[in-house]
Amino acid sequence: MEQKTQELHDDTIIAHSGRPETGPVNRPVYRAATVTFGSVKEMDESARGDTRTLFHYGRRGNPNSHDFEHVMSKLEGGYGAITAPSGLAAITASLFAFLTAGDHILVVDTVYGPTREFCDKDLARLGVAVEYYDPAVGADIARLIRAETKIVYLESPGSKTYEIQDVPAIAAAARARGVLTMIDNTWATPLYFKPLAHGVDISIHAATKYIVGHADVSLGVAVCGSKEVYDTLRHFSFRLGVCAGPDDLYLALRGLRTLRARLRQHQENAMAVIDAVKDHPAIDRILYPALPDDPGHALWRRDFTGANGLFTIALKAGTDGAAIARMLDGMEYFAMGYSWGGYESLIVRAWLDGERSVRRHDAAGPLLRLHAGLEDPRDLIADLRAGLDRLRG
Ligand SMILES: *Cc1c(COP(=O)(O)O)cnc(C)c1O
């Protein structure tokens, strides 16, 4: 069912877009590498169609990719989107599509670790000058922009430590110089922050996290703000051969249908857990932008409409590895694992080594990154309190 009015609210877009008009509510999974045609005319026309709805060869899109890309694009207020087999693939394809040897790129210092590794190893190898900038740079990004600067890459909040960037100021400064902006918007999802409305050109998501929401699919999506940017990225992704599988796309659209309800509960559970443990003597402080004393709180309140289940505990200085192993090995409901955004609670030691080159994070002790899942928060609190008690032997 397509909406009849212009300005639909997000939750209605989520419930009503990307569906057949009538008949069974959900579109089936189209497992199709090959598409056949009834006439030469039909075949010729299919190749010339709108690349947002092409269905003439499996790699170039199918009804499942169209539906998911369409809904994501609507939510972000974009022109069109491309999907990729992982969040990282959506990021690297987006960067790759616009860069040439001799270009310069500005990347936020708090960027997702594997994105940083791609910049350092591969963009550098291909002759792109990579420079990291302070997440607090704001409008001063203008001073770092050179004649060769092609892209300013943002991620807000930053990975593991959640620094909030002044996205509107950075996007405006970049646009004034004709520099493209891209943001990793995974943390906020399209519900809690709208980068394209703030002047960013491409908003990228690891749908693997909250959009899929059930820890069973790796998927990435990049939403473009204009036809020009979309066409460049779409045709590059065709040449690169990047595409996502129909089963994964179906599950991502299914996850998206319940995103609001899940996010609300993740935030509520994270808040309950944080509130219950924040004064524990083993904790130095808790990093979570929704906390009033978090350094990013004011900007988060200005630009974001919600938070999620992800937070980091900075332990007291001097907490050693053996104590942390004692804590983590005994956790009952916070499973040890990378990733976040699924229904389950997770805990992992967060290392910043090699991931900050502009400004060292000022945490006194080791960091633990936690994801509050959808379990009953009373059980999560008991588990975490017992774990923190184990730090003291
Ligand atoms: C997980 C993650 C990615 C990468 O997503 P994958 O699907 O695992 O490749 C990118 N950015 C952020 C912020 C992430 O948390």
mmCIF file of C-alpha atoms and ligand atoms in Angstrom:
data_model
loop_
_atom_site.group_PDB
_atom_site.id
_atom_site.type_symbol
_atom_site.label_atom_id
_atom_site.label_comp_id
_atom_site.label_asym_id
_atom_site.label_seq_id
_atom_site.Cartn_x
_atom_site.Cartn_y
_atom_site.Cartn_z
ATOM 1 C CA MET A 1 0.000 0.000 0.000
ATOM 2 C CA GLU A 2 1.466 3.311 -0.998
ATOM 3 C CA GLN A 3 0.598 6.425 0.959
ATOM 4 C CA LYS A 4 -1.741 8.907 -0.636
ATOM 5 C CA THR A 5 -0.602 12.012 1.218
ATOM 6 C CA GLN A 6 2.736 13.832 0.958
ATOM 7 C CA GLU A 7 3.918 14.181 4.561
ATOM 8 C CA LEU A 8 3.598 10.792 6.222
ATOM 9 C CA HIS A 9 4.954 10.114 9.688
ATOM 10 C CA ASP A 10 7.788 7.609 10.065
ATOM 11 C CA ASP A 11 5.756 4.927 11.811
ATOM 12 C CA THR A 12 3.141 4.964 9.065
ATOM 13 C CA ILE A 13 5.839 4.768 6.383
ATOM 14 C CA ILE A 14 7.278 1.781 8.220
ATOM 15 C CA ALA A 15 3.937 0.005 8.455
ATOM 16 C CA HIS A 16 2.625 0.794 4.968
ATOM 17 C CA SER A 17 5.503 1.191 2.520
ATOM 18 C CA GLY A 18 7.261 -1.595 0.642
ATOM 19 C CA ARG A 19 4.132 -3.759 0.479
ATOM 20 C CA PRO A 20 1.935 -5.035 -2.335
ATOM 21 C CA GLU A 21 -1.260 -2.999 -2.802
ATOM 22 C CA THR A 22 -3.583 -5.913 -2.063
ATOM 23 C CA GLY A 23 -3.417 -9.644 -1.460
ATOM 24 C CA PRO A 24 -1.010 -11.223 1.029
ATOM 25 C CA VAL A 25 0.361 -8.469 3.283
ATOM 26 C CA ASN A 26 4.034 -9.240 2.684
ATOM 27 C CA ARG A 27 5.803 -9.641 -0.613
ATOM 28 C CA PRO A 28 7.390 -13.092 -0.974
ATOM 29 C CA VAL A 29 11.134 -13.665 -1.198
ATOM 30 C CA TYR A 30 12.246 -13.496 -4.840
ATOM 31 C CA ARG A 31 15.154 -15.884 -5.254
ATOM 32 C CA ALA A 32 15.980 -14.894 -8.790
ATOM 33 C CA ALA A 33 19.371 -14.608 -10.449
ATOM 34 C CA THR A 34 17.693 -14.763 -13.865
ATOM 35 C CA VAL A 35 14.763 -12.738 -15.131
ATOM 36 C CA THR A 36 13.079 -13.631 -18.429
ATOM 37 C CA PHE A 37 11.217 -11.443 -20.920
ATOM 38 C CA GLY A 38 8.461 -12.010 -23.458
ATOM 39 C CA SER A 39 9.723 -9.744 -26.213
ATOM 40 C CA VAL A 40 12.809 -7.883 -27.424
ATOM 41 C CA LYS A 41 11.015 -4.599 -26.753
ATOM 42 C CA GLU A 42 10.265 -5.576 -23.157
ATOM 43 C CA MET A 43 13.864 -6.685 -22.669
ATOM 44 C CA ASP A 44 15.310 -3.479 -24.094
ATOM 45 C CA GLU A 45 13.020 -1.319 -22.010
ATOM 46 C CA SER A 46 13.854 -3.142 -18.780
ATOM 47 C CA ALA A 47 17.529 -2.227 -19.082
ATOM 48 C CA ARG A 48 16.702 1.447 -19.570
ATOM 49 C CA GLY A 49 14.321 1.708 -16.603
ATOM 50 C CA ASP A 50 14.711 3.643 -13.371
ATOM 51 C CA THR A 51 17.589 1.986 -11.482
ATOM 52 C CA ARG A 52 15.515 2.181 -8.301
ATOM 53 C CA THR A 53 13.080 -0.380 -9.698
ATOM 54 C CA LEU A 54 15.073 -2.357 -12.303
ATOM 55 C CA PHE A 55 14.314 -6.038 -12.423
ATOM 56 C CA HIS A 56 16.205 -7.460 -15.339
ATOM 57 C CA TYR A 57 19.147 -9.305 -13.805
ATOM 58 C CA GLY A 58 19.419 -10.615 -10.234
ATOM 59 C CA ARG A 59 22.561 -8.739 -9.266
ATOM 60 C CA ARG A 60 20.998 -5.425 -10.261
ATOM 61 C CA GLY A 61 18.049 -5.640 -7.921
ATOM 62 C CA ASN A 62 14.798 -7.491 -7.317
ATOM 63 C CA PRO A 63 11.457 -6.710 -5.691
ATOM 64 C CA ASN A 64 12.903 -7.373 -2.219
ATOM 65 C CA SER A 65 15.778 -4.920 -2.675
ATOM 66 C CA HIS A 66 13.388 -2.362 -4.208
ATOM 67 C CA ASP A 67 11.043 -2.565 -1.226
ATOM 68 C CA PHE A 68 13.748 -2.243 1.412
ATOM 69 C CA GLU A 69 15.634 0.509 -0.428
ATOM 70 C CA HIS A 70 12.375 2.382 -1.043
ATOM 71 C CA VAL A 71 11.328 2.342 2.625
ATOM 72 C CA MET A 72 14.819 3.322 3.829
ATOM 73 C CA SER A 73 14.934 6.139 1.319
ATOM 74 C CA LYS A 74 11.525 7.450 2.397
ATOM 75 C CA LEU A 75 12.500 7.348 6.076
ATOM 76 C CA GLU A 76 15.729 9.231 5.437
ATOM 77 C CA GLY A 77 14.125 11.703 3.037
ATOM 78 C CA GLY A 78 16.476 10.565 0.252
ATOM 79 C CA TYR A 79 16.262 10.127 -3.503
ATOM 80 C CA GLY A 80 17.340 6.482 -3.570
ATOM 81 C CA ALA A 81 19.370 3.832 -1.749
ATOM 82 C CA ILE A 82 21.709 0.963 -2.530
ATOM 83 C CA THR A 83 22.064 -2.199 -0.474
ATOM 84 C CA ALA A 84 25.211 -4.205 0.175
ATOM 85 C CA PRO A 85 25.962 -7.560 1.855
ATOM 86 C CA SER A 86 27.253 -5.883 5.055
ATOM 87 C CA GLY A 87 27.392 -2.483 6.686
ATOM 88 C CA LEU A 88 31.110 -2.313 5.967
ATOM 89 C CA ALA A 89 30.517 -3.094 2.267
ATOM 90 C CA ALA A 90 28.000 -0.210 2.059
ATOM 91 C CA ILE A 91 30.631 2.086 3.617
ATOM 92 C CA THR A 92 33.558 0.989 1.451
ATOM 93 C CA ALA A 93 31.474 1.053 -1.760
ATOM 94 C CA SER A 94 30.299 4.594 -0.940
ATOM 95 C CA LEU A 95 33.853 5.818 -0.318
ATOM 96 C CA PHE A 96 35.285 4.002 -3.312
ATOM 97 C CA ALA A 97 32.612 5.363 -5.688
ATOM 98 C CA PHE A 98 33.687 8.977 -5.261
ATOM 99 C CA LEU A 99 37.476 8.848 -4.698
ATOM 100 C CA THR A 100 40.361 9.050 -7.151
ATOM 101 C CA ALA A 101 44.148 8.951 -6.654
ATOM 102 C CA GLY A 102 45.323 12.373 -5.499
ATOM 103 C CA ASP A 103 42.145 13.120 -3.544
ATOM 104 C CA HIS A 104 42.098 13.994 0.151
ATOM 105 C CA ILE A 105 39.494 12.681 2.606
ATOM 106 C CA LEU A 106 38.689 13.907 6.118
ATOM 107 C CA VAL A 107 37.573 11.100 8.432
ATOM 108 C CA VAL A 108 36.314 11.527 11.998
ATOM 109 C CA ASP A 109 38.810 10.180 14.554
ATOM 110 C CA THR A 110 36.083 8.196 16.362
ATOM 111 C CA VAL A 111 35.134 6.228 13.228
ATOM 112 C CA TYR A 112 34.196 2.520 13.353
ATOM 113 C CA GLY A 113 37.488 0.554 13.550
ATOM 114 C CA PRO A 114 37.139 -1.506 10.343
ATOM 115 C CA THR A 115 36.261 1.675 8.373
ATOM 116 C CA ARG A 116 39.477 3.186 9.686
ATOM 117 C CA GLU A 117 41.410 0.115 8.603
ATOM 118 C CA PHE A 118 39.986 0.380 5.053
ATOM 119 C CA CYS A 119 41.001 4.054 4.923
ATOM 120 C CA ASP A 120 44.516 3.397 6.233
ATOM 121 C CA LYS A 121 45.245 0.270 4.204
ATOM 122 C CA ASP A 122 43.249 0.557 0.995
ATOM 123 C CA LEU A 123 42.457 4.213 0.350
ATOM 124 C CA ALA A 124 46.063 5.072 1.192
ATOM 125 C CA ARG A 125 47.306 2.274 -1.132
ATOM 126 C CA LEU A 126 45.207 3.722 -3.956
ATOM 127 C CA GLY A 127 46.761 7.149 -3.526
ATOM 128 C CA VAL A 128 44.096 8.888 -1.440
ATOM 129 C CA ALA A 129 45.408 11.100 1.390
ATOM 130 C CA VAL A 130 43.539 10.182 4.584
ATOM 131 C CA GLU A 131 43.381 12.715 7.419
ATOM 132 C CA TYR A 132 41.546 12.223 10.708
ATOM 133 C CA TYR A 133 39.781 15.067 12.493
ATOM 134 C CA ASP A 134 38.521 15.729 16.019
ATOM 135 C CA PRO A 135 34.823 14.824 16.418
ATOM 136 C CA ALA A 136 34.385 18.179 18.205
ATOM 137 C CA VAL A 137 35.625 20.126 15.139
ATOM 138 C CA GLY A 138 32.248 21.666 14.195
ATOM 139 C CA ALA A 139 32.374 24.497 11.639
ATOM 140 C CA ASP A 140 36.188 24.565 11.960
ATOM 141 C CA ILE A 141 36.217 21.621 9.541
ATOM 142 C CA ALA A 142 36.443 24.441 6.941
ATOM 143 C CA ARG A 143 40.072 25.013 7.997
ATOM 144 C CA LEU A 144 40.971 21.401 7.174
ATOM 145 C CA ILE A 145 39.375 21.378 3.734
ATOM 146 C CA ARG A 146 41.917 21.572 0.892
ATOM 147 C CA ALA A 147 41.512 22.009 -2.842
ATOM 148 C CA GLU A 148 41.871 18.191 -3.183
ATOM 149 C CA THR A 149 39.383 17.338 -0.420
ATOM 150 C CA LYS A 150 36.645 15.183 -1.909
ATOM 151 C CA ILE A 151 34.797 13.753 1.108
ATOM 152 C CA VAL A 152 34.175 14.584 4.761
ATOM 153 C CA TYR A 153 33.218 11.330 6.488
ATOM 154 C CA LEU A 154 31.225 11.495 9.735
ATOM 155 C CA GLU A 155 30.000 9.046 12.350
ATOM 156 C CA SER A 156 27.896 10.350 15.206
ATOM 157 C CA PRO A 157 27.910 9.251 17.945
ATOM 158 C CA GLY A 158 31.474 7.953 17.616
ATOM 159 C CA SER A 159 32.267 4.246 17.937
ATOM 160 C CA LYS A 160 32.631 2.937 21.507
ATOM 161 C CA THR A 161 32.803 6.400 23.162
ATOM 162 C CA TYR A 162 29.766 8.194 21.587
ATOM 163 C CA GLU A 163 31.130 11.682 20.893
ATOM 164 C CA ILE A 164 28.383 13.664 19.145
ATOM 165 C CA GLN A 165 29.368 15.703 16.091
ATOM 166 C CA ASP A 166 27.837 19.029 15.096
ATOM 167 C CA VAL A 167 26.570 17.484 11.867
ATOM 168 C CA PRO A 168 24.666 20.541 10.521
ATOM 169 C CA ALA A 169 27.744 22.789 10.972
ATOM 170 C CA ILE A 170 30.100 20.291 9.331
ATOM 171 C CA ALA A 171 27.722 19.541 6.453
ATOM 172 C CA ALA A 172 27.180 23.257 5.770
ATOM 173 C CA ALA A 173 30.927 23.996 5.754
ATOM 174 C CA ALA A 174 31.619 21.062 3.421
ATOM 175 C CA ARG A 175 28.764 21.914 1.050
ATOM 176 C CA ALA A 176 29.952 25.524 0.811
ATOM 177 C CA ARG A 177 33.248 24.174 -0.556
ATOM 178 C CA GLY A 178 31.641 21.591 -2.846
ATOM 179 C CA VAL A 179 32.837 18.699 -0.684
ATOM 180 C CA LEU A 180 30.687 15.574 -0.363
ATOM 181 C CA THR A 181 29.611 14.402 3.124
ATOM 182 C CA MET A 182 28.833 10.836 4.226
ATOM 183 C CA ILE A 183 27.761 9.678 7.657
ATOM 184 C CA ASP A 184 27.604 6.325 9.397
ATOM 185 C CA ASN A 185 24.102 6.662 10.896
ATOM 186 C CA THR A 186 23.909 3.127 12.310
ATOM 187 C CA TRP A 187 23.586 4.188 15.964
ATOM 188 C CA ALA A 188 20.590 6.459 15.438
ATOM 189 C CA THR A 189 18.790 4.417 12.767
ATOM 190 C CA PRO A 190 16.598 6.472 10.395
ATOM 191 C CA LEU A 191 14.184 7.067 13.299
ATOM 192 C CA TYR A 192 16.395 9.068 15.658
ATOM 193 C CA PHE A 193 18.483 11.214 13.312
ATOM 194 C CA LYS A 194 17.923 12.484 9.759
ATOM 195 C CA PRO A 195 21.348 13.386 8.315
ATOM 196 C CA LEU A 196 20.066 14.250 4.827
ATOM 197 C CA ALA A 197 17.771 16.911 6.322
ATOM 198 C CA HIS A 198 20.916 18.457 7.838
ATOM 199 C CA GLY A 199 22.715 18.676 4.500
ATOM 200 C CA VAL A 200 24.607 15.365 4.468
ATOM 201 C CA ASP A 201 24.825 13.677 1.033
ATOM 202 C CA ILE A 202 24.854 9.968 1.974
ATOM 203 C CA SER A 203 23.518 8.293 5.133
ATOM 204 C CA ILE A 204 24.901 4.784 5.650
ATOM 205 C CA HIS A 205 23.614 2.035 7.948
ATOM 206 C CA ALA A 206 24.827 -1.309 9.146
ATOM 207 C CA ALA A 207 21.289 -2.722 8.952
ATOM 208 C CA THR A 208 22.902 -5.712 10.672
ATOM 209 C CA LYS A 209 22.305 -3.899 13.956
ATOM 210 C CA TYR A 210 18.877 -2.480 14.923
ATOM 211 C CA ILE A 211 17.187 -2.551 11.525
ATOM 212 C CA VAL A 212 17.499 -6.321 11.157
ATOM 213 C CA GLY A 213 17.312 -6.441 14.941
ATOM 214 C CA HIS A 214 17.595 -10.186 15.489
ATOM 215 C CA ALA A 215 21.321 -10.886 15.110
ATOM 216 C CA ASP A 216 20.782 -13.161 12.125
ATOM 217 C CA VAL A 217 21.669 -11.117 9.003
ATOM 218 C CA SER A 218 24.597 -8.962 7.831
ATOM 219 C CA LEU A 219 23.361 -6.135 5.613
ATOM 220 C CA GLY A 220 24.280 -2.573 4.661
ATOM 221 C CA VAL A 221 22.385 0.275 3.052
ATOM 222 C CA ALA A 222 23.470 3.704 1.799
ATOM 223 C CA VAL A 223 20.764 6.341 1.253
ATOM 224 C CA CYS A 224 21.575 9.201 -1.133
ATOM 225 C CA GLY A 225 20.141 12.692 -0.864
ATOM 226 C CA SER A 226 20.112 13.538 -4.574
ATOM 227 C CA LYS A 227 19.696 11.837 -7.942
ATOM 228 C CA GLU A 228 23.218 12.849 -8.947
ATOM 229 C CA VAL A 229 24.860 11.212 -5.924
ATOM 230 C CA TYR A 230 22.553 8.195 -6.177
ATOM 231 C CA ASP A 231 23.333 7.631 -9.866
ATOM 232 C CA THR A 232 27.086 7.694 -9.241
ATOM 233 C CA LEU A 233 26.860 5.261 -6.319
ATOM 234 C CA ARG A 234 24.302 2.977 -8.000
ATOM 235 C CA HIS A 235 26.313 2.602 -11.195
ATOM 236 C CA PHE A 236 29.524 2.080 -9.240
ATOM 237 C CA SER A 237 27.855 -0.615 -7.132
ATOM 238 C CA PHE A 238 26.680 -2.280 -10.376
ATOM 239 C CA ARG A 239 30.263 -2.302 -11.650
ATOM 240 C CA LEU A 240 31.617 -3.497 -8.311
ATOM 241 C CA GLY A 241 29.022 -6.282 -8.251
ATOM 242 C CA VAL A 242 27.840 -5.463 -4.747
ATOM 243 C CA CYS A 243 24.334 -6.705 -3.990
ATOM 244 C CA ALA A 244 22.405 -8.228 -1.106
ATOM 245 C CA GLY A 245 20.543 -11.532 -1.012
ATOM 246 C CA PRO A 246 16.733 -11.566 -1.179
ATOM 247 C CA ASP A 247 16.258 -13.571 2.037
ATOM 248 C CA ASP A 248 18.387 -11.046 3.930
ATOM 249 C CA LEU A 249 16.500 -8.119 2.402
ATOM 250 C CA TYR A 250 13.183 -9.700 3.357
ATOM 251 C CA LEU A 251 14.365 -10.115 6.955
ATOM 252 C CA ALA A 252 15.644 -6.532 7.054
ATOM 253 C CA LEU A 253 12.289 -5.153 5.938
ATOM 254 C CA ARG A 254 10.574 -7.389 8.478
ATOM 255 C CA GLY A 255 12.906 -6.113 11.216
ATOM 256 C CA LEU A 256 12.233 -2.528 10.203
ATOM 257 C CA ARG A 257 8.489 -2.990 10.826
ATOM 258 C CA THR A 258 9.087 -3.243 14.597
ATOM 259 C CA LEU A 259 12.077 -0.893 14.885
ATOM 260 C CA ARG A 260 10.287 1.824 16.884
ATOM 261 C CA ALA A 261 8.912 -0.538 19.505
ATOM 262 C CA ARG A 262 12.229 -2.301 19.943
ATOM 263 C CA LEU A 263 14.303 0.880 20.140
ATOM 264 C CA ARG A 264 12.046 2.322 22.826
ATOM 265 C CA GLN A 265 12.453 -0.801 24.922
ATOM 266 C CA HIS A 266 16.239 -0.958 24.358
ATOM 267 C CA GLN A 267 16.563 2.644 25.561
ATOM 268 C CA GLU A 268 14.309 2.022 28.552
ATOM 269 C CA ASN A 269 16.282 -1.089 29.517
ATOM 270 C CA ALA A 270 19.643 0.663 29.084
ATOM 271 C CA MET A 271 18.445 3.548 31.268
ATOM 272 C CA ALA A 272 17.199 1.155 33.960
ATOM 273 C CA VAL A 273 20.481 -0.763 33.992
ATOM 274 C CA ILE A 274 22.616 2.402 33.996
ATOM 275 C CA ASP A 275 20.570 3.925 36.782
ATOM 276 C CA ALA A 276 20.957 0.814 38.923
ATOM 277 C CA VAL A 277 24.745 0.429 38.574
ATOM 278 C CA LYS A 278 26.083 3.964 38.004
ATOM 279 C CA ASP A 279 27.195 4.427 41.623
ATOM 280 C CA HIS A 280 28.935 1.041 41.840
ATOM 281 C CA PRO A 281 32.451 1.580 43.272
ATOM 282 C CA ALA A 282 34.124 -0.288 40.373
ATOM 283 C CA ILE A 283 32.809 2.265 37.835
ATOM 284 C CA ASP A 284 34.557 5.521 36.988
ATOM 285 C CA ARG A 285 31.776 6.734 34.670
ATOM 286 C CA ILE A 286 29.265 5.645 32.077
ATOM 287 C CA LEU A 287 29.327 6.897 28.480
ATOM 288 C CA TYR A 288 25.809 7.281 27.035
ATOM 289 C CA PRO A 289 24.696 10.458 25.244
ATOM 290 C CA ALA A 290 21.224 10.421 26.844
ATOM 291 C CA LEU A 291 22.796 10.960 30.301
ATOM 292 C CA PRO A 292 22.644 14.659 31.270
ATOM 293 C CA ASP A 293 26.339 14.695 32.294
ATOM 294 C CA ASP A 294 27.591 13.060 29.072
ATOM 295 C CA PRO A 295 29.825 15.485 27.111
ATOM 296 C CA GLY A 296 27.680 14.991 23.997
ATOM 297 C CA HIS A 297 24.356 15.446 25.748
ATOM 298 C CA ALA A 298 23.500 18.983 24.587
ATOM 299 C CA LEU A 299 24.141 18.208 20.909
ATOM 300 C CA TRP A 300 22.359 14.869 21.231
ATOM 301 C CA ARG A 301 19.275 16.650 22.604
ATOM 302 C CA ARG A 302 19.405 19.240 19.865
ATOM 303 C CA ASP A 303 19.661 16.828 16.914
ATOM 304 C CA PHE A 304 18.512 13.337 17.980
ATOM 305 C CA THR A 305 15.078 12.134 19.040
ATOM 306 C CA GLY A 306 16.127 9.058 20.981
ATOM 307 C CA ALA A 307 18.885 6.763 22.216
ATOM 308 C CA ASN A 308 19.256 2.981 22.219
ATOM 309 C CA GLY A 309 20.607 0.056 24.238
ATOM 310 C CA LEU A 310 24.299 0.711 23.653
ATOM 311 C CA PHE A 311 26.522 2.180 26.395
ATOM 312 C CA THR A 312 30.085 1.964 27.631
ATOM 313 C CA ILE A 313 31.291 1.584 31.204
ATOM 314 C CA ALA A 314 34.665 3.167 32.020
ATOM 315 C CA LEU A 315 36.090 1.174 34.901
ATOM 316 C CA LYS A 316 38.256 2.644 37.642
ATOM 317 C CA ALA A 317 41.919 3.164 36.789
ATOM 318 C CA GLY A 318 44.043 0.135 37.608
ATOM 319 C CA THR A 319 41.350 -2.497 36.967
ATOM 320 C CA ASP A 320 43.409 -5.365 35.558
ATOM 321 C CA GLY A 321 42.746 -7.917 32.827
ATOM 322 C CA ALA A 322 42.390 -10.819 35.266
ATOM 323 C CA ALA A 323 39.641 -8.982 37.160
ATOM 324 C CA ILE A 324 37.834 -8.204 33.896
ATOM 325 C CA ALA A 325 38.077 -11.846 32.810
ATOM 326 C CA ARG A 326 36.586 -12.857 36.177
ATOM 327 C CA MET A 327 33.719 -10.480 35.560
ATOM 328 C CA LEU A 328 33.021 -11.352 31.926
ATOM 329 C CA ASP A 329 33.510 -15.137 32.212
ATOM 330 C CA GLY A 330 30.767 -15.299 34.831
ATOM 331 C CA MET A 331 28.084 -13.204 33.108
ATOM 332 C CA GLU A 332 24.778 -14.988 32.734
ATOM 333 C CA TYR A 333 22.641 -12.814 30.412
ATOM 334 C CA PHE A 334 25.170 -10.371 28.951
ATOM 335 C CA ALA A 335 26.764 -12.691 26.402
ATOM 336 C CA MET A 336 30.299 -11.965 25.214
ATOM 337 C CA GLY A 337 30.162 -11.057 21.560
ATOM 338 C CA TYR A 338 30.854 -8.320 19.067
ATOM 339 C CA SER A 339 27.960 -6.529 17.397
ATOM 340 C CA TRP A 340 24.838 -5.006 18.982
ATOM 341 C CA GLY A 341 21.316 -4.085 17.939
ATOM 342 C CA GLY A 342 19.846 -7.590 18.252
ATOM 343 C CA TYR A 343 17.275 -8.560 20.880
ATOM 344 C CA GLU A 344 19.987 -9.998 23.134
ATOM 345 C CA SER A 345 22.255 -8.366 25.702
ATOM 346 C CA LEU A 346 25.978 -8.292 24.983
ATOM 347 C CA ILE A 347 29.172 -7.251 26.722
ATOM 348 C CA VAL A 348 32.643 -6.869 25.296
ATOM 349 C CA ARG A 349 35.912 -5.260 26.274
ATOM 350 C CA ALA A 350 36.289 -2.106 24.113
ATOM 351 C CA TRP A 351 39.858 -1.345 23.062
ATOM 352 C CA LEU A 352 40.743 2.019 21.535
ATOM 353 C CA ASP A 353 44.346 1.075 20.660
ATOM 354 C CA GLY A 354 45.156 2.210 17.151
ATOM 355 C CA GLU A 355 41.654 3.704 16.794
ATOM 356 C CA ARG A 356 42.332 7.286 17.922
ATOM 357 C CA SER A 357 45.097 9.427 16.428
ATOM 358 C CA VAL A 358 43.888 13.026 16.899
ATOM 359 C CA ARG A 359 42.850 13.050 20.506
ATOM 360 C CA ARG A 360 43.280 10.245 23.056
ATOM 361 C CA HIS A 361 40.146 9.357 24.960
ATOM 362 C CA ASP A 362 40.483 10.520 28.566
ATOM 363 C CA ALA A 363 39.052 7.400 30.247
ATOM 364 C CA ALA A 364 41.194 6.545 33.256
ATOM 365 C CA GLY A 365 40.570 2.779 33.186
ATOM 366 C CA PRO A 366 39.541 0.014 30.786
ATOM 367 C CA LEU A 367 36.275 0.252 28.827
ATOM 368 C CA LEU A 368 33.465 -2.291 28.619
ATOM 369 C CA ARG A 369 30.862 -1.875 25.896
ATOM 370 C CA LEU A 370 27.419 -3.207 26.757
ATOM 371 C CA HIS A 371 24.242 -3.664 24.793
ATOM 372 C CA ALA A 372 21.033 -3.793 26.815
ATOM 373 C CA GLY A 373 18.797 -6.304 25.062
ATOM 374 C CA LEU A 374 15.096 -6.985 25.478
ATOM 375 C CA GLU A 375 15.383 -9.206 28.571
ATOM 376 C CA ASP A 376 13.671 -8.072 31.767
ATOM 377 C CA PRO A 377 15.915 -5.274 33.081
ATOM 378 C CA ARG A 378 15.686 -6.671 36.631
ATOM 379 C CA ASP A 379 17.569 -9.769 35.503
ATOM 380 C CA LEU A 380 20.113 -7.658 33.592
ATOM 381 C CA ILE A 381 20.711 -5.469 36.655
ATOM 382 C CA ALA A 382 21.272 -8.471 38.924
ATOM 383 C CA ASP A 383 23.674 -10.006 36.383
ATOM 384 C CA LEU A 384 25.661 -6.797 35.932
ATOM 385 C CA ARG A 385 25.833 -5.999 39.664
ATOM 386 C CA ALA A 386 27.175 -9.473 40.384
ATOM 387 C CA GLY A 387 29.694 -9.056 37.573
ATOM 388 C CA LEU A 388 30.916 -5.707 38.863
ATOM 389 C CA ASP A 389 31.266 -7.212 42.348
ATOM 390 C CA ARG A 390 33.522 -9.918 40.877
ATOM 391 C CA LEU A 391 35.986 -7.208 39.777
ATOM 392 C CA ARG A 392 37.010 -6.849 43.392
ATOM 393 C CA GLY A 393 37.876 -10.540 43.682
HETATM 394 C C1 LIG B 1 28.674 -2.968 12.890
HETATM 395 C C2 LIG B 1 28.949 -1.634 12.354
HETATM 396 C C3 LIG B 1 29.348 -1.464 11.033
HETATM 397 C C4 LIG B 1 29.600 -2.617 10.098
HETATM 398 O O1 LIG B 1 28.473 -3.402 9.864
HETATM 399 P P1 LIG B 1 28.648 -4.909 9.327
HETATM 400 O O2 LIG B 1 27.301 -5.265 8.834
HETATM 401 O O3 LIG B 1 29.098 -5.718 10.499
HETATM 402 O O4 LIG B 1 29.677 -4.872 8.247
HETATM 403 C C5 LIG B 1 29.550 -0.195 10.580
HETATM 404 N N1 LIG B 1 29.383 0.885 11.374
HETATM 405 C C6 LIG B 1 29.006 0.763 12.644
HETATM 406 C C7 LIG B 1 28.843 1.978 13.478
HETATM 407 C C8 LIG B 1 28.784 -0.496 13.184
HETATM 408 O O5 LIG B 1 28.428 -0.613 14.462
#
